PDB file of C-alpha atoms in Angstrom:
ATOM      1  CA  UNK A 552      35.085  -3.627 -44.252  1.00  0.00           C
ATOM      2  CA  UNK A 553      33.443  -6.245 -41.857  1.00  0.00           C
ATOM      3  CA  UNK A 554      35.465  -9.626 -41.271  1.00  0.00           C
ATOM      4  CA  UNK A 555      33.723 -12.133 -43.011  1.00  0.00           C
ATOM      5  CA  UNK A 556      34.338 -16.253 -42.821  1.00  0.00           C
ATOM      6  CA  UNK A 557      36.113 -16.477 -45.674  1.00  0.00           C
ATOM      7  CA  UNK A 558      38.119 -13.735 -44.548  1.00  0.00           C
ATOM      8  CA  UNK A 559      38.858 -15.833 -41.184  1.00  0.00           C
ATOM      9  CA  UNK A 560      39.780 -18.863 -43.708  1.00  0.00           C
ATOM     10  CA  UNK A 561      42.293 -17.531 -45.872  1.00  0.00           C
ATOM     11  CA  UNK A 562      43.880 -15.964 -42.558  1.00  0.00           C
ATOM     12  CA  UNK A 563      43.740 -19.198 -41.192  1.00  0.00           C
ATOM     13  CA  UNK A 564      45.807 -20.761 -44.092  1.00  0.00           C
ATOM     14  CA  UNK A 565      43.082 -23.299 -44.558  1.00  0.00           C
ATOM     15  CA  UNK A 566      43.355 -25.053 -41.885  1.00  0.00           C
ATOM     16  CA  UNK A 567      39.795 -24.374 -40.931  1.00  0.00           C
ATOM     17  CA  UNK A 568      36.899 -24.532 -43.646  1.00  0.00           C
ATOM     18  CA  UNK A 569      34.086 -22.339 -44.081  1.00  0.00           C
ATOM     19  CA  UNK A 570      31.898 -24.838 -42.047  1.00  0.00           C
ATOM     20  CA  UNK A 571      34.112 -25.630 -39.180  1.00  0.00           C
ATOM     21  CA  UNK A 572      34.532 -21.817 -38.596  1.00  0.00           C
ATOM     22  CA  UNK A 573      30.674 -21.403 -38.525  1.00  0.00           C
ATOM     23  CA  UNK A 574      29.954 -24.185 -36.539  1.00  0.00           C
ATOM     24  CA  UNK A 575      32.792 -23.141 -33.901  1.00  0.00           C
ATOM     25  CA  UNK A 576      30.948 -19.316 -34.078  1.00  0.00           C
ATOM     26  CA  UNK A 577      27.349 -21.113 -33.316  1.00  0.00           C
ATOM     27  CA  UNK A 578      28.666 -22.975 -30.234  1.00  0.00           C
ATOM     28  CA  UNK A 579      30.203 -19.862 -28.416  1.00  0.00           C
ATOM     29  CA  UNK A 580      27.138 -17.587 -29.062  1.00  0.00           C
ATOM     30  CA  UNK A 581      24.826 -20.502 -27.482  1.00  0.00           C
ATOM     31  CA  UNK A 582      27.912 -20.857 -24.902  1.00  0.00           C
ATOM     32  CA  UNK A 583      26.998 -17.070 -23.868  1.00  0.00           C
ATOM     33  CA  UNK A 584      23.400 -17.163 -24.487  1.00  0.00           C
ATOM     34  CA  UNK A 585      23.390 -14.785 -27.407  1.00  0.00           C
ATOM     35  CA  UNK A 586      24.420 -12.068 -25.110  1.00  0.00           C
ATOM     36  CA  UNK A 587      26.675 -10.469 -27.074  1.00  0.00           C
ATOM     37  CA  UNK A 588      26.562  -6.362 -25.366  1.00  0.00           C
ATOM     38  CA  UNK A 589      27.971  -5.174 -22.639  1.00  0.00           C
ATOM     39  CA  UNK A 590      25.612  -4.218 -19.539  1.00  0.00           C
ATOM     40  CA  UNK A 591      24.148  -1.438 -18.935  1.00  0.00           C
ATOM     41  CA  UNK A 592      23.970   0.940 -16.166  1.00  0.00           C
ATOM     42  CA  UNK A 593      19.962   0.432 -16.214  1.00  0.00           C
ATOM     43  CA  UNK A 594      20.882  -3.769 -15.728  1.00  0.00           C
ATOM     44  CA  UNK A 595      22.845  -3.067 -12.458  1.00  0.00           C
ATOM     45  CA  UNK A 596      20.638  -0.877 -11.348  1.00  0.00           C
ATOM     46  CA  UNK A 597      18.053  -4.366 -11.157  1.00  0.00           C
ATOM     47  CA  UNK A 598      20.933  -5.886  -9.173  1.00  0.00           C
ATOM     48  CA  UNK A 599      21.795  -3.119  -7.055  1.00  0.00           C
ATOM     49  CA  UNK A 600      17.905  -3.608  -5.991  1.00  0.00           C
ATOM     50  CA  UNK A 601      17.800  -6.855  -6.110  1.00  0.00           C
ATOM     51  CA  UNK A 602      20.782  -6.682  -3.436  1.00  0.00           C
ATOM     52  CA  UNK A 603      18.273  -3.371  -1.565  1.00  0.00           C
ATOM     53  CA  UNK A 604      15.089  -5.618  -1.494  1.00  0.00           C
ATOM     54  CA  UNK A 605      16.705  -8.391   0.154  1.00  0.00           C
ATOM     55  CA  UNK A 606      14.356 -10.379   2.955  1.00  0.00           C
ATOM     56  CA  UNK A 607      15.933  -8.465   5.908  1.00  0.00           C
ATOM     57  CA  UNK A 608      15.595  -5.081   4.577  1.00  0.00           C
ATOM     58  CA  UNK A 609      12.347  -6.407   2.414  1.00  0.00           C
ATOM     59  CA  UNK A 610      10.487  -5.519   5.503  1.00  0.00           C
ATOM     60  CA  UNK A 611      11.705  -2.295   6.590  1.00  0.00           C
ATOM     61  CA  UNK A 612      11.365  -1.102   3.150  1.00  0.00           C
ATOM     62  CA  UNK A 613       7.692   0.005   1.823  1.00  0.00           C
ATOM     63  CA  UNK A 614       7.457  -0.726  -2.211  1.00  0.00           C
ATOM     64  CA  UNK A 615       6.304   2.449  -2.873  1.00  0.00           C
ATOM     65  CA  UNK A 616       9.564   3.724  -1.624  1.00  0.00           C
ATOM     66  CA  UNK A 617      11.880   0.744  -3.289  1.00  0.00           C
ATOM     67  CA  UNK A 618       9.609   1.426  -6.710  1.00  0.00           C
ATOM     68  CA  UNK A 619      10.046   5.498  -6.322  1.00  0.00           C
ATOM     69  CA  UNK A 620      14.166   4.927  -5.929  1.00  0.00           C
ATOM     70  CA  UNK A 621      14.248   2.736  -8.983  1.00  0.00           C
ATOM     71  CA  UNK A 622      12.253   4.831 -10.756  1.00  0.00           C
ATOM     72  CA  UNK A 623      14.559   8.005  -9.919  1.00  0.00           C
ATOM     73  CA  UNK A 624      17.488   5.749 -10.458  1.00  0.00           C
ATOM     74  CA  UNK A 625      16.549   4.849 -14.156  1.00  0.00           C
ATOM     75  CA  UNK A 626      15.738   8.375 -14.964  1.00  0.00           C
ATOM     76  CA  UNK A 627      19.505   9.570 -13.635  1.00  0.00           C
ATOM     77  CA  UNK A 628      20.950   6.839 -15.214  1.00  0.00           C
ATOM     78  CA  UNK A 629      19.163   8.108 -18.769  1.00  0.00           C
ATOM     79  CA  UNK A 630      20.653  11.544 -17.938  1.00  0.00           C
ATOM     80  CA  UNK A 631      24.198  10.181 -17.938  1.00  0.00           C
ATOM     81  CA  UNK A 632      23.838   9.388 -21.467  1.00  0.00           C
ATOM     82  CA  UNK A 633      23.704  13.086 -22.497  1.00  0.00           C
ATOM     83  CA  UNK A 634      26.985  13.756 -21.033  1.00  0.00           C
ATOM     84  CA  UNK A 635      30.378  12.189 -22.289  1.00  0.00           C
ATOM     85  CA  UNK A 636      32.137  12.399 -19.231  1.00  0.00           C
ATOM     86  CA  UNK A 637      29.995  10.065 -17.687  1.00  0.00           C
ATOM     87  CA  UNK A 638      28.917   7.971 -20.600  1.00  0.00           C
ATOM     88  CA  UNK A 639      32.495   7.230 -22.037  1.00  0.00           C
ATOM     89  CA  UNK A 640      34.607   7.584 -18.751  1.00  0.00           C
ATOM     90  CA  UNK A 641      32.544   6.015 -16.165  1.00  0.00           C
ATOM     91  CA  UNK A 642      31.927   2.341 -15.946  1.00  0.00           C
ATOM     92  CA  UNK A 643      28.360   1.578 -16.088  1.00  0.00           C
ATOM     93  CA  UNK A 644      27.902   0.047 -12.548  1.00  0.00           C
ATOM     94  CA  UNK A 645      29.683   2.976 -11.448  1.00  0.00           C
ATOM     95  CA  UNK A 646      26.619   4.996 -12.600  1.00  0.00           C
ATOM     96  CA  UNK A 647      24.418   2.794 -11.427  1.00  0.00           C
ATOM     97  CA  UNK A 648      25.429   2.905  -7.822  1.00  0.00           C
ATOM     98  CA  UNK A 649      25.909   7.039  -7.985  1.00  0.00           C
ATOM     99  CA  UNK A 650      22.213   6.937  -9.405  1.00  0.00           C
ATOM    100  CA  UNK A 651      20.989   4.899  -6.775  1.00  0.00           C
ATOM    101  CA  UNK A 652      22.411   6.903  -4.093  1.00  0.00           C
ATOM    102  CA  UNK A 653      21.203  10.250  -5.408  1.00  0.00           C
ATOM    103  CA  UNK A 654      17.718   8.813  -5.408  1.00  0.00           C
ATOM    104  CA  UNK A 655      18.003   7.361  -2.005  1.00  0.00           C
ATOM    105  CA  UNK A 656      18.908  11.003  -0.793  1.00  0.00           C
ATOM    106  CA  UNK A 657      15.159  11.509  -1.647  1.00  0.00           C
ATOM    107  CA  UNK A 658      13.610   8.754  -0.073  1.00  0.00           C
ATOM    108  CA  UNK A 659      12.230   9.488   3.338  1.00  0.00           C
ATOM    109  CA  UNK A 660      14.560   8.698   6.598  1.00  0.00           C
ATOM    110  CA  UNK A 661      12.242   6.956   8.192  1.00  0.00           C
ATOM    111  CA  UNK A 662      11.795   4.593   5.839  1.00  0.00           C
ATOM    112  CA  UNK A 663      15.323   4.467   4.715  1.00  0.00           C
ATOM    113  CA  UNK A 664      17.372   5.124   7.515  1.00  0.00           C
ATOM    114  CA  UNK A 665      21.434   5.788   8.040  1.00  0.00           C
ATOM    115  CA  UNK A 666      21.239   1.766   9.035  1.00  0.00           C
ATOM    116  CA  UNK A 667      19.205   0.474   6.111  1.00  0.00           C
ATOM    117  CA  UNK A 668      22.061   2.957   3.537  1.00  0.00           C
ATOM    118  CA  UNK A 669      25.052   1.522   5.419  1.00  0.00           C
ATOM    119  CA  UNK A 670      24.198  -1.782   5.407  1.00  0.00           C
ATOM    120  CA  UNK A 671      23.261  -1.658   1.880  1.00  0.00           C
ATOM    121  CA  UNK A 672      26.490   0.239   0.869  1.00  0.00           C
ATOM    122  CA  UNK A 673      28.489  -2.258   2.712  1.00  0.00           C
ATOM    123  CA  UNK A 674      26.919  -5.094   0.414  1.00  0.00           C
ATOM    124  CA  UNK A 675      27.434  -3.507  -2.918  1.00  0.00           C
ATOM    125  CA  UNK A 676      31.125  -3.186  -1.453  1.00  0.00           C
ATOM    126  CA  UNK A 677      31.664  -6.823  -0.717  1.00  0.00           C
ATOM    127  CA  UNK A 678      29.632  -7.856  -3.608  1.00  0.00           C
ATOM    128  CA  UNK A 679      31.190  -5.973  -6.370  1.00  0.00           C
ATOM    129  CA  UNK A 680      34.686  -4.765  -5.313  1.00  0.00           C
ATOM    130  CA  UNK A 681      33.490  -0.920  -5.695  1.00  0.00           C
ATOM    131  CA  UNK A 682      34.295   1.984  -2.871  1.00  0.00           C
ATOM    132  CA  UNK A 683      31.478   3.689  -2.365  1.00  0.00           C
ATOM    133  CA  UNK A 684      33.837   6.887  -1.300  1.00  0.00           C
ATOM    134  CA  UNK A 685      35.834   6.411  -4.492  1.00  0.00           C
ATOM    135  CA  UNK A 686      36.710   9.579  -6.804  1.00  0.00           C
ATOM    136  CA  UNK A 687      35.069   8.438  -9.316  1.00  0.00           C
ATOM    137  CA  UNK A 688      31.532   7.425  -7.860  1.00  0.00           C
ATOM    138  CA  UNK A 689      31.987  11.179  -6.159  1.00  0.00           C
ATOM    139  CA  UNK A 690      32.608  12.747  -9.377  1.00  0.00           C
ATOM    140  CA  UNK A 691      30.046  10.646 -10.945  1.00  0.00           C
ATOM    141  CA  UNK A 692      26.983  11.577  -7.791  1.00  0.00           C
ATOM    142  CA  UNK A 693      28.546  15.580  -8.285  1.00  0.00           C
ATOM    143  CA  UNK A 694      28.039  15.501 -12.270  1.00  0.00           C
ATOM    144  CA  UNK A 695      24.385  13.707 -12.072  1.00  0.00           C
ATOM    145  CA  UNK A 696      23.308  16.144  -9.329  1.00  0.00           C
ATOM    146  CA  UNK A 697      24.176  18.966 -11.441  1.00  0.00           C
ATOM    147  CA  UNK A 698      21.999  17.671 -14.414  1.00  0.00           C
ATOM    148  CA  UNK A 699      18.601  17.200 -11.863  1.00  0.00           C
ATOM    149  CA  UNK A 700      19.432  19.976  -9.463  1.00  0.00           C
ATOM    150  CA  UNK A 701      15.365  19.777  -8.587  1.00  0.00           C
ATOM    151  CA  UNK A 702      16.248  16.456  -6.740  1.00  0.00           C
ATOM    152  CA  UNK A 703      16.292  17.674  -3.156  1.00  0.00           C
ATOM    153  CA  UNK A 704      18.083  15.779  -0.461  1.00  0.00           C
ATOM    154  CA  UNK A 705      15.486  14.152   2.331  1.00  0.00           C
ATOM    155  CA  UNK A 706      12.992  16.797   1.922  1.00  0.00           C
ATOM    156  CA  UNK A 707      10.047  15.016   0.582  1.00  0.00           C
ATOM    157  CA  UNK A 708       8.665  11.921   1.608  1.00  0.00           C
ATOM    158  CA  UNK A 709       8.583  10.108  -1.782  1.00  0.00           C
ATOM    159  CA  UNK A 710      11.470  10.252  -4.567  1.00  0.00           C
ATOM    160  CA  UNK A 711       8.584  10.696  -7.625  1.00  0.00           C
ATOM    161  CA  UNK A 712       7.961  14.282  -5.619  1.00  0.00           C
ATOM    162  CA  UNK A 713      11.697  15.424  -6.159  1.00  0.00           C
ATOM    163  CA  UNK A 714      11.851  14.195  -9.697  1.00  0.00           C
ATOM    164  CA  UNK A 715       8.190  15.558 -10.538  1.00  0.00           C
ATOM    165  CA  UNK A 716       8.891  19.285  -9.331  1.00  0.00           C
ATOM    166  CA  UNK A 717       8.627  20.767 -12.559  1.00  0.00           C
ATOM    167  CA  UNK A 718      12.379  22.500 -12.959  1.00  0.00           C
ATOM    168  CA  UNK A 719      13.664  22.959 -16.446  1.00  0.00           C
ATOM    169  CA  UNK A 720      14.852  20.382 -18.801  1.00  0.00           C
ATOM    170  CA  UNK A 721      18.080  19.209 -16.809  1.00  0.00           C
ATOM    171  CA  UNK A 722      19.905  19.002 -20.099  1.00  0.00           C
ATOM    172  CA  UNK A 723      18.226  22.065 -21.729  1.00  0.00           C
ATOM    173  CA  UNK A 724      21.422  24.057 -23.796  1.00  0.00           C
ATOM    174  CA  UNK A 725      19.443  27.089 -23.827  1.00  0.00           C
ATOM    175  CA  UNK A 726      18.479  27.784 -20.263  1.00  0.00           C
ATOM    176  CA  UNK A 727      14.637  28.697 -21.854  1.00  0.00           C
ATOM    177  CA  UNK A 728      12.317  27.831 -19.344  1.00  0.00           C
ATOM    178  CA  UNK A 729       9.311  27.409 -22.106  1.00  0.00           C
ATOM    179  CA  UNK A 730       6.096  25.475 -21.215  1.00  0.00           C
ATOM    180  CA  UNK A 731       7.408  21.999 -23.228  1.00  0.00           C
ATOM    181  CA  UNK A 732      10.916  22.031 -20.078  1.00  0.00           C
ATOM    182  CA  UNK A 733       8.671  22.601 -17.369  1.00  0.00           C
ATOM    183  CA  UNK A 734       6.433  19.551 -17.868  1.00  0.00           C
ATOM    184  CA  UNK A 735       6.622  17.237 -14.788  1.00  0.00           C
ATOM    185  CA  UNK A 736       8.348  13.955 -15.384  1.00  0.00           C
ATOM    186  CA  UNK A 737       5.601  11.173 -14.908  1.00  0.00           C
ATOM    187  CA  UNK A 738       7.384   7.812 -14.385  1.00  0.00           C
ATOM    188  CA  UNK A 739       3.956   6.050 -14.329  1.00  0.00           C
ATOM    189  CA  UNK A 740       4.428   6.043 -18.145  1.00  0.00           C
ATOM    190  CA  UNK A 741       7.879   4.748 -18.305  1.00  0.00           C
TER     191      UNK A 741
END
């Protein structure tokens, strides 16, 4: 049964009322803003690229590229969800970061060069505390490569290409390759 106020009351003893328990509940929601779920792996993805697009790599970066890796990104990150290991285990950041990285495998070199990576790595490092070598991230990278094994690595000159080849349904049961899995993912729409 949910825990209601006058639940929290007679706990309390009586020592708070009704109203003083409400009131006390209003002030730390509009403490925290209302924000009252966790993060997602989709809201540190917009950090992680806040942190890619910053003013000195703003300008080796084209958009099209920084839009195509957050595009890729969010659709890897969606995958997760379908598998437990990844959606209970892993912390959401740490799907985040092995999403980004997957999609910047895709993104062309000369655009997004070993330099441009390394120093971005090394930010998301000092910034949030998380190895980018760690077991986990590894294991995470391994599991979401496995569910989009279409996404080649530096091949194609645009991320949208790797995620629009047309391979079946990365979390198909079946292994059917019908007409309705081989439909190209448009991220246009989404």
């Amino acid at each position: 049964p949910p825990l209601t106020i006058s639940t929290l009351v007679e706990l309390g003893r009586g020592i708070f009322s009704h109203k003083a328990i409400e009131l006390m509940e209003r002030r730390v929601l509009a403490v925290l803003g209302w924000r009252m779920h966790p993060p997602t792996s989709f809201r540190f993805i917009l950090h992680f690229m806040k942190l890619l697009n910053n003013s000195e790599r703003r300008k080796l970066l084209p958009k099209a590229i920084t839009d195509s890796m957050h595009d890729a990104s969010r659709y890897l990150s969606e995958l997760a969800v379908c598998v437990s290991s990844l959606s209970i285990e892993c912390k959401p950041s740490t799907i985040a970061i092995a999403s980004l990285l997957n999609a910047m495998e895709c993104a062309n070199p000369d655009y997004l060069n070993w330099e441009v990576r390394d120093s971005f790595l090394q930010e998301v490092s000092k910034v949030t505390n998380i190895c980018t070598e760690s077991d986990e991230l590894l294991s995470a990278r391994a599991a979401l490569k496995s569910m989009c094994p279409a996404m080649p690595t530096a091949e194609h000159n645009d991320v949208r290409e790797c995620m629009e080849s047309g391979s079946s349904s990365p979390v198909c049961v079946s292994g059917s390759t019908s007409t309705h899995t081989n439909r190209k993912r448009n991220f246009a729409s989404t």
